Amino acid sequence: MLESSLNFKLLEMCSKCGACYNICPSALNLPGYDPRAVIADILEGNYEKWLTHKSIWQCLECHYCLEICYQHYGFESAMTAMRTVATKKGIYPPQVKRGWDMFAKTSRLGEPALPARKKFGLPEPKASGADEFKRLMAILKESREKASSGEEK
């Protein structure tokens, strides 16, 4: 599954360099956070143990690693791929499920605080698009059900 989302040649070069480790906010501030260990295990084919580990969720996706990386790859790519694999297997922190439920309900990751917006002279937020999102999700669900039952699309 990781092979389809990661460039192992670039990941191998990433593991040998490690320049981004010294500017990574998570690596600098979270004891025990070391994406180099995750990458080493991915390259060895032993990544399964990381699917339940908090480290793959501690990458802030700040893109610092991509900015300093001479190959513009960064270990963010590995963390994103690992989170995708874990999520597809139903392994994720509770806040991820809450975030998805909020997004599915409102098409936003949170509701804007209307009194605060008014206080700062900000306009009313645009409509969320939740109804359109729900309609698209229903179409996707129907399409998947047809595909799994062998029906033509």
PDB file of C-alpha atoms in Angstrom:
ATOM      1  CA  MET A   1       0.000   0.000   0.000  1.00  0.00           C
ATOM      2  CA  LEU A   2       2.848   2.413   0.793  1.00  0.00           C
ATOM      3  CA  GLU A   3       4.610   1.564  -2.449  1.00  0.00           C
ATOM      4  CA  SER A   4       1.869   3.286  -4.430  1.00  0.00           C
ATOM      5  CA  SER A   5       2.105   6.531  -2.469  1.00  0.00           C
ATOM      6  CA  LEU A   6       5.832   6.847  -1.710  1.00  0.00           C
ATOM      7  CA  ASN A   7       8.884   7.201  -3.907  1.00  0.00           C
ATOM      8  CA  PHE A   8      11.240   4.739  -2.224  1.00  0.00           C
ATOM      9  CA  LYS A   9      14.292   6.028  -4.107  1.00  0.00           C
ATOM     10  CA  LEU A  10      13.689   9.546  -2.756  1.00  0.00           C
ATOM     11  CA  LEU A  11      12.821   8.143   0.663  1.00  0.00           C
ATOM     12  CA  GLU A  12      16.144   6.262   0.721  1.00  0.00           C
ATOM     13  CA  MET A  13      18.005   9.504  -0.034  1.00  0.00           C
ATOM     14  CA  CYS A  14      15.879  11.243   2.609  1.00  0.00           C
ATOM     15  CA  SER A  15      16.929   8.691   5.221  1.00  0.00           C
ATOM     16  CA  LYS A  16      20.613   9.289   4.456  1.00  0.00           C
ATOM     17  CA  CYS A  17      20.359  13.087   4.639  1.00  0.00           C
ATOM     18  CA  GLY A  18      18.248  14.060   7.638  1.00  0.00           C
ATOM     19  CA  ALA A  19      18.919  17.810   7.273  1.00  0.00           C
ATOM     20  CA  CYS A  20      15.288  18.608   7.965  1.00  0.00           C
ATOM     21  CA  TYR A  21      15.316  16.873  11.331  1.00  0.00           C
ATOM     22  CA  ASN A  22      17.074  19.868  12.902  1.00  0.00           C
ATOM     23  CA  ILE A  23      14.397  22.340  11.783  1.00  0.00           C
ATOM     24  CA  CYS A  24      11.307  20.177  12.335  1.00  0.00           C
ATOM     25  CA  PRO A  25       9.147  21.806  15.049  1.00  0.00           C
ATOM     26  CA  SER A  26       7.839  18.416  16.181  1.00  0.00           C
ATOM     27  CA  ALA A  27      11.318  16.868  16.350  1.00  0.00           C
ATOM     28  CA  LEU A  28      12.607  19.887  18.256  1.00  0.00           C
ATOM     29  CA  ASN A  29       9.745  20.036  20.763  1.00  0.00           C
ATOM     30  CA  LEU A  30       8.197  16.591  21.192  1.00  0.00           C
ATOM     31  CA  PRO A  31      10.302  14.140  23.195  1.00  0.00           C
ATOM     32  CA  GLY A  32      10.667  10.851  21.341  1.00  0.00           C
ATOM     33  CA  TYR A  33       9.430  12.169  17.987  1.00  0.00           C
ATOM     34  CA  ASP A  34      11.858  10.951  15.335  1.00  0.00           C
ATOM     35  CA  PRO A  35      10.495  10.538  11.826  1.00  0.00           C
ATOM     36  CA  ARG A  36      13.857   9.095  10.786  1.00  0.00           C
ATOM     37  CA  ALA A  37      12.980   5.936  12.735  1.00  0.00           C
ATOM     38  CA  VAL A  38       9.649   5.669  10.916  1.00  0.00           C
ATOM     39  CA  ILE A  39      11.369   6.114   7.553  1.00  0.00           C
ATOM     40  CA  ALA A  40      14.005   3.491   8.404  1.00  0.00           C
ATOM     41  CA  ASP A  41      11.258   0.981   9.216  1.00  0.00           C
ATOM     42  CA  ILE A  42       9.304   1.862   6.066  1.00  0.00           C
ATOM     43  CA  LEU A  43      12.399   1.165   3.987  1.00  0.00           C
ATOM     44  CA  GLU A  44      12.926  -2.158   5.801  1.00  0.00           C
ATOM     45  CA  GLY A  45       9.265  -3.124   5.304  1.00  0.00           C
ATOM     46  CA  ASN A  46       8.570  -2.999   9.061  1.00  0.00           C
ATOM     47  CA  TYR A  47       6.190  -0.056   9.082  1.00  0.00           C
ATOM     48  CA  GLU A  48       3.131  -1.825  10.567  1.00  0.00           C
ATOM     49  CA  LYS A  49       4.164  -1.075  14.160  1.00  0.00           C
ATOM     50  CA  TRP A  50       3.975   2.665  13.429  1.00  0.00           C
ATOM     51  CA  LEU A  51       0.324   2.532  12.352  1.00  0.00           C
ATOM     52  CA  THR A  52      -0.752   2.553  16.001  1.00  0.00           C
ATOM     53  CA  HIS A  53       1.987   4.916  17.189  1.00  0.00           C
ATOM     54  CA  LYS A  54       1.308   8.584  17.923  1.00  0.00           C
ATOM     55  CA  SER A  55       4.395   9.677  15.983  1.00  0.00           C
ATOM     56  CA  ILE A  56       2.726   9.472  12.588  1.00  0.00           C
ATOM     57  CA  TRP A  57       0.105  11.959  13.785  1.00  0.00           C
ATOM     58  CA  GLN A  58       2.603  14.405  15.277  1.00  0.00           C
ATOM     59  CA  CYS A  59       3.841  15.771  11.962  1.00  0.00           C
ATOM     60  CA  LEU A  60       2.429  19.296  11.729  1.00  0.00           C
ATOM     61  CA  GLU A  61       2.582  19.383   7.926  1.00  0.00           C
ATOM     62  CA  CYS A  62       4.346  22.735   8.271  1.00  0.00           C
ATOM     63  CA  HIS A  63       6.367  21.957   5.123  1.00  0.00           C
ATOM     64  CA  TYR A  64       9.690  22.992   6.700  1.00  0.00           C
ATOM     65  CA  CYS A  65      11.175  19.667   5.614  1.00  0.00           C
ATOM     66  CA  LEU A  66      10.007  20.241   2.050  1.00  0.00           C
ATOM     67  CA  GLU A  67      11.471  23.742   2.006  1.00  0.00           C
ATOM     68  CA  ILE A  68      14.954  22.659   3.086  1.00  0.00           C
ATOM     69  CA  CYS A  69      15.008  19.394   1.132  1.00  0.00           C
ATOM     70  CA  TYR A  70      17.197  19.491  -1.978  1.00  0.00           C
ATOM     71  CA  GLN A  71      14.926  16.906  -3.598  1.00  0.00           C
ATOM     72  CA  HIS A  72      11.764  18.641  -2.322  1.00  0.00           C
ATOM     73  CA  TYR A  73      10.515  15.437  -0.733  1.00  0.00           C
ATOM     74  CA  GLY A  74      10.803  15.667   3.046  1.00  0.00           C
ATOM     75  CA  PHE A  75       9.666  13.230   5.668  1.00  0.00           C
ATOM     76  CA  GLU A  76       6.231  14.843   5.661  1.00  0.00           C
ATOM     77  CA  SER A  77       5.529  12.636   2.633  1.00  0.00           C
ATOM     78  CA  ALA A  78       6.192   9.516   4.691  1.00  0.00           C
ATOM     79  CA  MET A  79       4.069  10.696   7.609  1.00  0.00           C
ATOM     80  CA  THR A  80       1.170  11.556   5.303  1.00  0.00           C
ATOM     81  CA  ALA A  81       1.375   8.151   3.626  1.00  0.00           C
ATOM     82  CA  MET A  82       1.471   6.393   7.010  1.00  0.00           C
ATOM     83  CA  ARG A  83      -1.578   8.321   8.245  1.00  0.00           C
ATOM     84  CA  THR A  84      -3.424   7.369   5.068  1.00  0.00           C
ATOM     85  CA  VAL A  85      -2.635   3.675   5.536  1.00  0.00           C
ATOM     86  CA  ALA A  86      -3.594   3.798   9.222  1.00  0.00           C
ATOM     87  CA  THR A  87      -6.866   5.597   8.484  1.00  0.00           C
ATOM     88  CA  LYS A  88      -7.814   3.103   5.766  1.00  0.00           C
ATOM     89  CA  LYS A  89      -7.304   0.363   8.380  1.00  0.00           C
ATOM     90  CA  GLY A  90      -9.501   2.238  10.860  1.00  0.00           C
ATOM     91  CA  ILE A  91      -6.588   3.314  13.071  1.00  0.00           C
ATOM     92  CA  TYR A  92      -6.658   6.996  13.988  1.00  0.00           C
ATOM     93  CA  PRO A  93      -6.895   9.264  17.023  1.00  0.00           C
ATOM     94  CA  PRO A  94     -10.404  10.203  18.199  1.00  0.00           C
ATOM     95  CA  GLN A  95      -9.960  13.821  17.112  1.00  0.00           C
ATOM     96  CA  VAL A  96      -9.568  12.683  13.493  1.00  0.00           C
ATOM     97  CA  LYS A  97     -12.987  10.997  13.638  1.00  0.00           C
ATOM     98  CA  ARG A  98     -14.494  14.087  15.278  1.00  0.00           C
ATOM     99  CA  GLY A  99     -12.942  16.283  12.587  1.00  0.00           C
ATOM    100  CA  TRP A 100     -14.326  14.085   9.816  1.00  0.00           C
ATOM    101  CA  ASP A 101     -17.779  13.986  11.413  1.00  0.00           C
ATOM    102  CA  MET A 102     -17.759  17.786  11.694  1.00  0.00           C
ATOM    103  CA  PHE A 103     -16.656  18.113   8.073  1.00  0.00           C
ATOM    104  CA  ALA A 104     -19.281  15.642   6.841  1.00  0.00           C
ATOM    105  CA  LYS A 105     -21.955  17.518   8.756  1.00  0.00           C
ATOM    106  CA  THR A 106     -20.984  21.098   7.914  1.00  0.00           C
ATOM    107  CA  SER A 107     -18.279  20.872   5.196  1.00  0.00           C
ATOM    108  CA  ARG A 108     -16.070  22.760   7.650  1.00  0.00           C
ATOM    109  CA  LEU A 109     -13.586  21.556  10.227  1.00  0.00           C
ATOM    110  CA  GLY A 110     -15.124  23.931  12.731  1.00  0.00           C
ATOM    111  CA  GLU A 111     -17.845  26.494  12.995  1.00  0.00           C
ATOM    112  CA  PRO A 112     -16.855  30.140  12.880  1.00  0.00           C
ATOM    113  CA  ALA A 113     -17.544  32.128  16.038  1.00  0.00           C
ATOM    114  CA  LEU A 114     -20.095  34.650  14.784  1.00  0.00           C
ATOM    115  CA  PRO A 115     -19.816  37.062  17.756  1.00  0.00           C
ATOM    116  CA  ALA A 116     -16.028  37.196  17.330  1.00  0.00           C
ATOM    117  CA  ARG A 117     -16.376  37.830  13.598  1.00  0.00           C
ATOM    118  CA  LYS A 118     -18.793  40.673  14.301  1.00  0.00           C
ATOM    119  CA  LYS A 119     -16.499  42.131  16.987  1.00  0.00           C
ATOM    120  CA  PHE A 120     -13.605  42.249  14.527  1.00  0.00           C
ATOM    121  CA  GLY A 121     -15.721  43.619  11.705  1.00  0.00           C
ATOM    122  CA  LEU A 122     -15.500  40.445   9.641  1.00  0.00           C
ATOM    123  CA  PRO A 123     -18.279  39.554   7.212  1.00  0.00           C
ATOM    124  CA  GLU A 124     -20.680  36.690   7.735  1.00  0.00           C
ATOM    125  CA  PRO A 125     -19.068  33.439   6.582  1.00  0.00           C
ATOM    126  CA  LYS A 126     -20.202  32.005   3.280  1.00  0.00           C
ATOM    127  CA  ALA A 127     -22.603  29.088   3.266  1.00  0.00           C
ATOM    128  CA  SER A 128     -20.782  25.913   4.138  1.00  0.00           C
ATOM    129  CA  GLY A 129     -21.804  23.783   1.190  1.00  0.00           C
ATOM    130  CA  ALA A 130     -22.774  20.948   3.537  1.00  0.00           C
ATOM    131  CA  ASP A 131     -25.848  20.006   1.472  1.00  0.00           C
ATOM    132  CA  GLU A 132     -23.768  19.726  -1.713  1.00  0.00           C
ATOM    133  CA  PHE A 133     -21.125  17.695   0.131  1.00  0.00           C
ATOM    134  CA  LYS A 134     -23.780  15.290   1.481  1.00  0.00           C
ATOM    135  CA  ARG A 135     -25.219  14.903  -2.021  1.00  0.00           C
ATOM    136  CA  LEU A 136     -21.770  14.085  -3.425  1.00  0.00           C
ATOM    137  CA  MET A 137     -21.092  11.606  -0.612  1.00  0.00           C
ATOM    138  CA  ALA A 138     -24.400   9.861  -1.367  1.00  0.00           C
ATOM    139  CA  ILE A 139     -23.425   9.576  -5.046  1.00  0.00           C
ATOM    140  CA  LEU A 140     -20.024   8.180  -4.072  1.00  0.00           C
ATOM    141  CA  LYS A 141     -21.616   5.664  -1.696  1.00  0.00           C
ATOM    142  CA  GLU A 142     -24.078   4.543  -4.365  1.00  0.00           C
ATOM    143  CA  SER A 143     -21.256   4.202  -6.906  1.00  0.00           C
ATOM    144  CA  ARG A 144     -19.181   2.102  -4.485  1.00  0.00           C
ATOM    145  CA  GLU A 145     -22.154  -0.126  -3.676  1.00  0.00           C
ATOM    146  CA  LYS A 146     -22.766  -0.742  -7.382  1.00  0.00           C
ATOM    147  CA  ALA A 147     -19.080  -1.493  -7.936  1.00  0.00           C
ATOM    148  CA  SER A 148     -18.915  -3.918  -5.016  1.00  0.00           C
ATOM    149  CA  SER A 149     -22.045  -5.734  -6.146  1.00  0.00           C
ATOM    150  CA  GLY A 150     -20.654  -6.100  -9.662  1.00  0.00           C
ATOM    151  CA  GLU A 151     -23.186  -3.793 -11.331  1.00  0.00           C
ATOM    152  CA  GLU A 152     -22.151  -1.587 -14.226  1.00  0.00           C
ATOM    153  CA  LYS A 153     -21.654   2.077 -13.482  1.00  0.00           C
TER     154      LYS A 153
END
